[in-house]
PDB file of C-alpha atoms in Angstrom:
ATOM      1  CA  UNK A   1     -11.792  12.794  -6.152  1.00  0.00           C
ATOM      2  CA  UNK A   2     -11.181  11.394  -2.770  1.00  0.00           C
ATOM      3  CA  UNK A   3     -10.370  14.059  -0.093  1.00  0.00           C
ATOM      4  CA  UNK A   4     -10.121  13.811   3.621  1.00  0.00           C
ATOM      5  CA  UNK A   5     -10.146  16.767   6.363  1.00  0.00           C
ATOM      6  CA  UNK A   6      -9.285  16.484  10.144  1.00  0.00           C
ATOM      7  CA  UNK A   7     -10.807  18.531  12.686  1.00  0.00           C
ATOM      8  CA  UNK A   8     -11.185  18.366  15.980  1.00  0.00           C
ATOM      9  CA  UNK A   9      -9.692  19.830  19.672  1.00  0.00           C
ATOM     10  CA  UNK A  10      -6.626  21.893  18.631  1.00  0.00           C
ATOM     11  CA  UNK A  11      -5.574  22.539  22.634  1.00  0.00           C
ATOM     12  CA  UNK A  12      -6.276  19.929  25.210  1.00  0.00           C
ATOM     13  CA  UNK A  13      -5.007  19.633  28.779  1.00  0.00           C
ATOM     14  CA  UNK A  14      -2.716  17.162  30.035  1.00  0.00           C
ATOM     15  CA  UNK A  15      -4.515  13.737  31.796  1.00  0.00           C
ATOM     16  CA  UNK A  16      -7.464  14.833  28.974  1.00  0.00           C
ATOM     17  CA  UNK A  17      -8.851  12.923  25.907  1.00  0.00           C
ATOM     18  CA  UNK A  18      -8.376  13.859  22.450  1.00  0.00           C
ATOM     19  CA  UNK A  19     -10.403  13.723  20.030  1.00  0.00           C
ATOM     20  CA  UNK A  20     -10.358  14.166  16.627  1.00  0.00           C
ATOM     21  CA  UNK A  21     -12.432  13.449  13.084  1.00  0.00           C
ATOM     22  CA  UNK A  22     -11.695  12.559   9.861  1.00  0.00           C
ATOM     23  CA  UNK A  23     -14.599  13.671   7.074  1.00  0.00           C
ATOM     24  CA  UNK A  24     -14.018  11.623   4.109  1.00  0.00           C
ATOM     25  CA  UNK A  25     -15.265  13.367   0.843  1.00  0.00           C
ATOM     26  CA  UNK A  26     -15.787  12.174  -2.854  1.00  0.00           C
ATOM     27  CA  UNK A  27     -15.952   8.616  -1.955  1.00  0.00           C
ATOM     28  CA  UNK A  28     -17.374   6.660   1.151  1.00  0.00           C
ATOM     29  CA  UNK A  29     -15.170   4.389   3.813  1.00  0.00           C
ATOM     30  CA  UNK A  30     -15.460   0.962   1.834  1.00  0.00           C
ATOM     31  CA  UNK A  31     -13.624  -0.825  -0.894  1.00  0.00           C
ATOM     32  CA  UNK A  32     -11.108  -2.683   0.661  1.00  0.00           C
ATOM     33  CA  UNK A  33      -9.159   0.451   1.629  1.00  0.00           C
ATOM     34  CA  UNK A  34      -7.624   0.988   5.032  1.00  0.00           C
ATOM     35  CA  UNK A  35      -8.312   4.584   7.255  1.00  0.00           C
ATOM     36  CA  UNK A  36      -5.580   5.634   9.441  1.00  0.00           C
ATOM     37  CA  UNK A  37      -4.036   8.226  11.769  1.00  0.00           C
ATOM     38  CA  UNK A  38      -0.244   9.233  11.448  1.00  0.00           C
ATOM     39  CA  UNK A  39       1.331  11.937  13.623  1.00  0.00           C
ATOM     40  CA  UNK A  40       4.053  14.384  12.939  1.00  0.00           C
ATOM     41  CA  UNK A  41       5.905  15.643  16.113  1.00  0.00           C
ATOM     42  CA  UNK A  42       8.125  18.214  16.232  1.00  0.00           C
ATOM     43  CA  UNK A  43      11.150  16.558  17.301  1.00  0.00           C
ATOM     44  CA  UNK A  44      10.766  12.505  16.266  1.00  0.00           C
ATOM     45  CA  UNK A  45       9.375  13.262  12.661  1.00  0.00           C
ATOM     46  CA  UNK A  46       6.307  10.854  11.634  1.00  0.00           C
ATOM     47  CA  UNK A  47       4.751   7.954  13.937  1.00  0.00           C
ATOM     48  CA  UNK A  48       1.933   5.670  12.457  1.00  0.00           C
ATOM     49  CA  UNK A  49      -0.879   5.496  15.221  1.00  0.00           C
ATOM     50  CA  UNK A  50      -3.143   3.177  14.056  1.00  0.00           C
ATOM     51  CA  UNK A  51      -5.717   2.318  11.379  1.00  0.00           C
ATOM     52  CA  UNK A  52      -9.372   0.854  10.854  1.00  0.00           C
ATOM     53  CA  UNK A  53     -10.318  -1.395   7.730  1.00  0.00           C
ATOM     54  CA  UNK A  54     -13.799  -0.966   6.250  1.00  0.00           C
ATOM     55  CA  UNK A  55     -14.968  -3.996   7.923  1.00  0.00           C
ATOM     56  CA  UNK A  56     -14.095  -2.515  11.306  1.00  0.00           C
ATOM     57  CA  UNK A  57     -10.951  -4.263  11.882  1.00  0.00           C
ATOM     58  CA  UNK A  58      -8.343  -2.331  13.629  1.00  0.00           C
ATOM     59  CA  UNK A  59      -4.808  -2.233  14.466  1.00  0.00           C
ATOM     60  CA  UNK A  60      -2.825   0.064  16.655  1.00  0.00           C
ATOM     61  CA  UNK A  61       1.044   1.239  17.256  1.00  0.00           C
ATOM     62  CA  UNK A  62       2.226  -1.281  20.697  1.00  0.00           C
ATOM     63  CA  UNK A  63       3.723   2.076  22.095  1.00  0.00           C
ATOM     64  CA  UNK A  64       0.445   3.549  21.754  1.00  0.00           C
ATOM     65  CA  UNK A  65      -2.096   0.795  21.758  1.00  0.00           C
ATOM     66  CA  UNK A  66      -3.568   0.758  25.902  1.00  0.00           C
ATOM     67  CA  UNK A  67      -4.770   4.478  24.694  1.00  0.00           C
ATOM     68  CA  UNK A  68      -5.992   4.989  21.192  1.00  0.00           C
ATOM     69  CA  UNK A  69      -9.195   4.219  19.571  1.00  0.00           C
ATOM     70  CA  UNK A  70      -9.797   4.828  15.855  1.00  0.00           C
ATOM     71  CA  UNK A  71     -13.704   4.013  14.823  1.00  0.00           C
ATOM     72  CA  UNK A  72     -15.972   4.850  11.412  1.00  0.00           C
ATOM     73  CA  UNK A  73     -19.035   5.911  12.247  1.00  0.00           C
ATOM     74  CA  UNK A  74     -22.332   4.540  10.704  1.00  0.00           C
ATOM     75  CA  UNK A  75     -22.568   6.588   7.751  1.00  0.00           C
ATOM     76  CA  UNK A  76     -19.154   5.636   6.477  1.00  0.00           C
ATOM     77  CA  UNK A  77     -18.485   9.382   5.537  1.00  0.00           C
ATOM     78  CA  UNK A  78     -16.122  10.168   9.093  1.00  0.00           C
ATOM     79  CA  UNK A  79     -13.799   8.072  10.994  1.00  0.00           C
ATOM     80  CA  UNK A  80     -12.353   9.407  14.158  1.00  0.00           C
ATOM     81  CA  UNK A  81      -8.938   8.759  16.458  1.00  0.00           C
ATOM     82  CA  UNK A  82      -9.583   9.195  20.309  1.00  0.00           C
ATOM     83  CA  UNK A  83      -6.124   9.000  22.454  1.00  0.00           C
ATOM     84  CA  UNK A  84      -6.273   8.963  25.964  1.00  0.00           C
ATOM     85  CA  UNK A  85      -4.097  10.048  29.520  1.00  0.00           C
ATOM     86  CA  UNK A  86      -2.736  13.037  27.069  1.00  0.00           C
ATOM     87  CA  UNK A  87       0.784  14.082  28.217  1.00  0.00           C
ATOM     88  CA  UNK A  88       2.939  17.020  26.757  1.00  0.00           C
ATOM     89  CA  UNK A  89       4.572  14.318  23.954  1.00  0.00           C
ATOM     90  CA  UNK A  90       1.219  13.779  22.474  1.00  0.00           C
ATOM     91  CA  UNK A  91       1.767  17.282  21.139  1.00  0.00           C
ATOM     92  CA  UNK A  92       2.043  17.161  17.201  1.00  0.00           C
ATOM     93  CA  UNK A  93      -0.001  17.964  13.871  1.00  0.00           C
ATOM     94  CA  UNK A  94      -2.227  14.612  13.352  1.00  0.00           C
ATOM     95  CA  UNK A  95      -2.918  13.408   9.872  1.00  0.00           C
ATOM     96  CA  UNK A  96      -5.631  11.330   9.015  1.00  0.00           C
ATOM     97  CA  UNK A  97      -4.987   9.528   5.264  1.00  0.00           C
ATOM     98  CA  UNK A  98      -6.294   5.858   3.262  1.00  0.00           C
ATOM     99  CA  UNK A  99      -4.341   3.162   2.957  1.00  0.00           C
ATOM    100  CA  UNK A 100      -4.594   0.036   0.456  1.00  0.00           C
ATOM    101  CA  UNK A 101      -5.425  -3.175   1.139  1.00  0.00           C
ATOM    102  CA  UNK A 102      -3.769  -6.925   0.922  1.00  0.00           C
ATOM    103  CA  UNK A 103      -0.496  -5.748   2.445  1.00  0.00           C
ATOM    104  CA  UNK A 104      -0.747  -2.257   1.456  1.00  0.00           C
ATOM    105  CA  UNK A 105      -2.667  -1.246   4.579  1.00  0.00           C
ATOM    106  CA  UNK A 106       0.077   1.290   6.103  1.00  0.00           C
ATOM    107  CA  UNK A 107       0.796   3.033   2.423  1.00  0.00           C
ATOM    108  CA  UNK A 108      -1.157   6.252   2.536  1.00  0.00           C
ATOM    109  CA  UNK A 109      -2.144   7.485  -0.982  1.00  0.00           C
ATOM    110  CA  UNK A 110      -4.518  10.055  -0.219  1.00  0.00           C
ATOM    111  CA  UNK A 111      -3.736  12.226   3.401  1.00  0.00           C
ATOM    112  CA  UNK A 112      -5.832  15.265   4.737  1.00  0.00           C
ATOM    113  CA  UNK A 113      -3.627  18.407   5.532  1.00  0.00           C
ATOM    114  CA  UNK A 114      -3.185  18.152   9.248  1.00  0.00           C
ATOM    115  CA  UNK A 115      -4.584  19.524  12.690  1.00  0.00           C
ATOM    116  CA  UNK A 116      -2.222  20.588  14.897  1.00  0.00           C
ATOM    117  CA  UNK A 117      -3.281  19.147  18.597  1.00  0.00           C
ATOM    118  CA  UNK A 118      -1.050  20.957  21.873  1.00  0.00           C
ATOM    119  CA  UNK A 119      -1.742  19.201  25.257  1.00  0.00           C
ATOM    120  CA  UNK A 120      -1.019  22.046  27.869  1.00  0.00           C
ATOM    121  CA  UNK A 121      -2.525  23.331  30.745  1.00  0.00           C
TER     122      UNK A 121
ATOM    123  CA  UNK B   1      10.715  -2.120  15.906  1.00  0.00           C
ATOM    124  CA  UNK B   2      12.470  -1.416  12.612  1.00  0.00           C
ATOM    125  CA  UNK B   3      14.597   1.762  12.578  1.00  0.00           C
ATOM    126  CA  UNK B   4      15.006   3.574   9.575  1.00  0.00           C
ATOM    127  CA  UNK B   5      18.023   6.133   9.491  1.00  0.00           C
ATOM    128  CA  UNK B   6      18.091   8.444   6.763  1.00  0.00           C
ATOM    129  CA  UNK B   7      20.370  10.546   5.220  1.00  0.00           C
ATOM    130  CA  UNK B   8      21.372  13.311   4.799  1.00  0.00           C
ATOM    131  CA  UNK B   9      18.573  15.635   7.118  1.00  0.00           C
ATOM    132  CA  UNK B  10      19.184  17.656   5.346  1.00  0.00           C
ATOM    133  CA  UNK B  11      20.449  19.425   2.012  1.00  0.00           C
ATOM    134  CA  UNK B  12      21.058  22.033  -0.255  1.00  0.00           C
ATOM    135  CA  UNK B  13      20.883  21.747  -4.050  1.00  0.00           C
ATOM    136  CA  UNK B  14      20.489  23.865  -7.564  1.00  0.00           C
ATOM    137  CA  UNK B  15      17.462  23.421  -9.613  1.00  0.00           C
ATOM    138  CA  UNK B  16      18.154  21.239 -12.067  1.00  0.00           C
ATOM    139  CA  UNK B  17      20.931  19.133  -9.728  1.00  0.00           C
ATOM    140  CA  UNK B  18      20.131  15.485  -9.152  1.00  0.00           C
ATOM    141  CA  UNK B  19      19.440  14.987  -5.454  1.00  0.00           C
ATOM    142  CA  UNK B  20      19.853  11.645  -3.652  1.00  0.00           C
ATOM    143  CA  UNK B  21      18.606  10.580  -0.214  1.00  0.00           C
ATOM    144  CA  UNK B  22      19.668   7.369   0.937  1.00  0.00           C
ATOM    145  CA  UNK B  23      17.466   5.012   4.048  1.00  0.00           C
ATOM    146  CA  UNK B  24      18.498   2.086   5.863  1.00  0.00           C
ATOM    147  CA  UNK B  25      16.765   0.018   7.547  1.00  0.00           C
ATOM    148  CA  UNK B  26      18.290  -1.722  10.573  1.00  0.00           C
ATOM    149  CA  UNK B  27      16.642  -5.304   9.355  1.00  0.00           C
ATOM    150  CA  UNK B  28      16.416  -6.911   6.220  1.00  0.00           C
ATOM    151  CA  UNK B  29      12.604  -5.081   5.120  1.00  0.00           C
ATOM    152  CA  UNK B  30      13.069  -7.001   1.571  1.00  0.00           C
ATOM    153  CA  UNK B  31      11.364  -4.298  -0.805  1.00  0.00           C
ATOM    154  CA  UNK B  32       8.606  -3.050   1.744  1.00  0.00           C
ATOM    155  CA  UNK B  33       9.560   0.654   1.591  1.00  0.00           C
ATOM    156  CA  UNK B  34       7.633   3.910   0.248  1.00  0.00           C
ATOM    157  CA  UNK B  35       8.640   7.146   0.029  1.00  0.00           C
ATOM    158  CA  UNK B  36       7.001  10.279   0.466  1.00  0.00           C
ATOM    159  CA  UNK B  37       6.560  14.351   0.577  1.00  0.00           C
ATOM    160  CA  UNK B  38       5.897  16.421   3.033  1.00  0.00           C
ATOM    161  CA  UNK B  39       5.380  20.393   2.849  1.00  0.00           C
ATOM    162  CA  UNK B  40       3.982  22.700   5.354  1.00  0.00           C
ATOM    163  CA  UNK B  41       0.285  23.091   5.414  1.00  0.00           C
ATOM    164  CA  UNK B  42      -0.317  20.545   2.223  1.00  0.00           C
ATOM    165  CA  UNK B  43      -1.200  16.580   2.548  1.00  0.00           C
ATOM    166  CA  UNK B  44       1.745  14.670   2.420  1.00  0.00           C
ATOM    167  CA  UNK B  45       1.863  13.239  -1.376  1.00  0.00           C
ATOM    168  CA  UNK B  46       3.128   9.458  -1.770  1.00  0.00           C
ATOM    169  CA  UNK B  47       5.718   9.376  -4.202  1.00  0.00           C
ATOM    170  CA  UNK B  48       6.935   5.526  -4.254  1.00  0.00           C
ATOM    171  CA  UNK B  49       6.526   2.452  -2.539  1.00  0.00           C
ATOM    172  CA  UNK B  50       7.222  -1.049  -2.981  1.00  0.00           C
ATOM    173  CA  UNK B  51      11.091   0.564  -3.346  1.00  0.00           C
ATOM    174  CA  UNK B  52      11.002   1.692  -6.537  1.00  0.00           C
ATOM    175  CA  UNK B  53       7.255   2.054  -8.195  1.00  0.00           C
ATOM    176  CA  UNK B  54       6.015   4.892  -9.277  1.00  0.00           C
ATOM    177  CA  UNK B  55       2.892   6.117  -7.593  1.00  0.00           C
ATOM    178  CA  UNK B  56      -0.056   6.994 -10.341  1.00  0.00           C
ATOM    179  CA  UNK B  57       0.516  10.981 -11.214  1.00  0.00           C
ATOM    180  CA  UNK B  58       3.678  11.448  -9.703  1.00  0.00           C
ATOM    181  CA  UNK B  59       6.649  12.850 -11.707  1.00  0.00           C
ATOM    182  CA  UNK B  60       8.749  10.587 -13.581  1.00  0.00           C
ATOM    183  CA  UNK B  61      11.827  12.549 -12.057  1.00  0.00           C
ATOM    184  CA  UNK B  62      11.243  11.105  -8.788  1.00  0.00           C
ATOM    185  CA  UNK B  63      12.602   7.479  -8.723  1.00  0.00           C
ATOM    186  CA  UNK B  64      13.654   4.689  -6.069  1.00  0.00           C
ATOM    187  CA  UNK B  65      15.893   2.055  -5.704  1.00  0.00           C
ATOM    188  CA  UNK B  66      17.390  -0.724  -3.119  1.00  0.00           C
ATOM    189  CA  UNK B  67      16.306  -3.638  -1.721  1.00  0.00           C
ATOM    190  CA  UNK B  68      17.215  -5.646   1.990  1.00  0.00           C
ATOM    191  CA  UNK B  69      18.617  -2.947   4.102  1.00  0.00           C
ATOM    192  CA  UNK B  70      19.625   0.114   1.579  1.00  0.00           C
ATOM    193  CA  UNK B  71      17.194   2.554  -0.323  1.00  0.00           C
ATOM    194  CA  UNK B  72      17.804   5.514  -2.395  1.00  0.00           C
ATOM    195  CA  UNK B  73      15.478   7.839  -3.929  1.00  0.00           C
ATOM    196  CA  UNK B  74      16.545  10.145  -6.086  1.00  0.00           C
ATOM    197  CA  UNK B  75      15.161  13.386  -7.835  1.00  0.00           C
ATOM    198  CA  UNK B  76      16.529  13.429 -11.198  1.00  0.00           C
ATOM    199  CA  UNK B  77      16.839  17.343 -12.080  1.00  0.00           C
ATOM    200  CA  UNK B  78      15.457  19.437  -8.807  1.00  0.00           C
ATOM    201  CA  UNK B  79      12.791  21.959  -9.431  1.00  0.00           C
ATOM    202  CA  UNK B  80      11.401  24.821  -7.331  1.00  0.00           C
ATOM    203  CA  UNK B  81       8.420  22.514  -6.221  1.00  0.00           C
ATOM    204  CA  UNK B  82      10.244  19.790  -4.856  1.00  0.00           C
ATOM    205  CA  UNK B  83      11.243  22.087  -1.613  1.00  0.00           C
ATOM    206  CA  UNK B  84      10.083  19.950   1.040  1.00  0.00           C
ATOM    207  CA  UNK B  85      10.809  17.179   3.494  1.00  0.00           C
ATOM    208  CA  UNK B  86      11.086  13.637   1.954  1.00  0.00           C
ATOM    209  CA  UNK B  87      10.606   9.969   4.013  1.00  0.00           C
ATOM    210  CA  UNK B  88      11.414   6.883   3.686  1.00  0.00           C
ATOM    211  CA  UNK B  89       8.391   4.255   5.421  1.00  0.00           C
ATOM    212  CA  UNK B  90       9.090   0.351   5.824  1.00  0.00           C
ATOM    213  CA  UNK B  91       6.296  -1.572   5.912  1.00  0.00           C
ATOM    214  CA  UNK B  92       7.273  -4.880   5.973  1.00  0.00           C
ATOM    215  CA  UNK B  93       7.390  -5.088  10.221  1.00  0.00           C
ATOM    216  CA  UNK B  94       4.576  -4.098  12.338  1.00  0.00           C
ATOM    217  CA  UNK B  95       4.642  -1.768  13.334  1.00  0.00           C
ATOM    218  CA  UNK B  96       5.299   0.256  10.121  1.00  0.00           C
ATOM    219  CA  UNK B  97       7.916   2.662  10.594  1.00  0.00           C
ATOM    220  CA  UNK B  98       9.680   6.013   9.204  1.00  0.00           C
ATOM    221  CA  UNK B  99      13.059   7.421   8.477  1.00  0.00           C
ATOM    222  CA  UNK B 100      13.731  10.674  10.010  1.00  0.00           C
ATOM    223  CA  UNK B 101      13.261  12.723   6.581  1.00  0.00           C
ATOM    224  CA  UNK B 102      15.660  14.955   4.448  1.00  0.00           C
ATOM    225  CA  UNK B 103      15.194  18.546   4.412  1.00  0.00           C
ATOM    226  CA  UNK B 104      15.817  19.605   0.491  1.00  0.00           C
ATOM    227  CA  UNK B 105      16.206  23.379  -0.092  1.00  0.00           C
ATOM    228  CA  UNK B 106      17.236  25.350  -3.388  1.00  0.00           C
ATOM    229  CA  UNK B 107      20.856  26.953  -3.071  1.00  0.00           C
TER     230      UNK B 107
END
């Protein structure tokens, strides 16, 4: 059964990168599928970040695009989300989750529980 | 971008009451909406998408409807389980976009 975990920087200071990692378990990053990032902040609910196909494409939010980078590592077991310039609204619990394919690529079936990421000094 | 305004935030309900959530989307998004679940410290479970399929697994009390600009997704007969925060996603605009969620608690 697929499962995915996040982990990563839970405090980071403002200007700072974050980085975080999503371990994919039961299954490797191929198929067709999509991997993404989604973020849940505490006062504008959830935002879609950005996601990675399994052939490397990726595509990003516009309001977030100049500073994110989402890439799957060679082993096809971990894909990670790096976000840039970090300012107090980058504050939130980050999800990492799968989407489908052929127009499906933004409907998460399977999400990981969450890391919760504060940018303060 | 496509805003999605749900509603209510949130509600109050026996178990065993229906409960209805309705979504609008502020363009036509055709029938390029999922819903899903979200409780503290679990993975958010997808209930529905495409408006009004059922996700493999998930409880037939959990259904959708709508199509264009209005959505509803209703729980048939609540249960204890179902206490969490519910959103509607459209998908048919990039980028992809989510209602504000409903709050459902037990009376």
């Amino acid at each position: 059964q697929l499962q995915l975990e996040e982990s990563g920087s839970g405090l980071v200071k403002p200007s700072q990168t974050l980085s975080l990692t999503c371990t994919v378990s039961g299954a490797s990053i191929s198929g067709g599928y999509s991997w993404g990032w989604i973020r849940q902040t505490p006062g504008k609910g959830l935002q879609w970040i950005g996601y990675i196909s399994d052939t490397g494409g990726s595509y990003y939010n516009p309001s977030l695009r100049s500073r994110v980078t989402i890439a799957i590592d060679e082993s096809k077991t971990h894909f990670s989300l790096k976000v840039t310039s970090l300012t107090a609204a980058d504050t939130a619990l980050y999800y990492c989750a799968r989407g489908g394919g052929d127009g499906y690529e933004v409907v998460f079936d399977v999400w990981g529980q969450g890391t919760m990421v504060t940018v303060s000094s | 971008d496509i805003q999605m305004t749900q509603s209510p935030s949130s509600l109050s309900a026996s178990v065993g009451e229906r409960v209805t959530i309705t979504c609008q989307a502020s363009h036509d998004i055709s029938n390029y909406l999922s819903w899903y679940q979200v409780k503290p410290g679990k993975a958010p479970k997808l209930l529905i998408y495409d408006a009004s399929k059922l996700e493999a697994g998930v409880s037939s009390r959990f259904s959708g409807n709508g199509s264009g600009t209005d959505f509803t997704f209703t729980i048939n007969s609540l249960q204890t389980e179902d206490i969490a925060t519910y959103y509607c996603q459209q998908f048919d605009n990039f980028p992809c976009t989510f209602g504000g969620g409903t709050k459902v608690e037990t009376k």
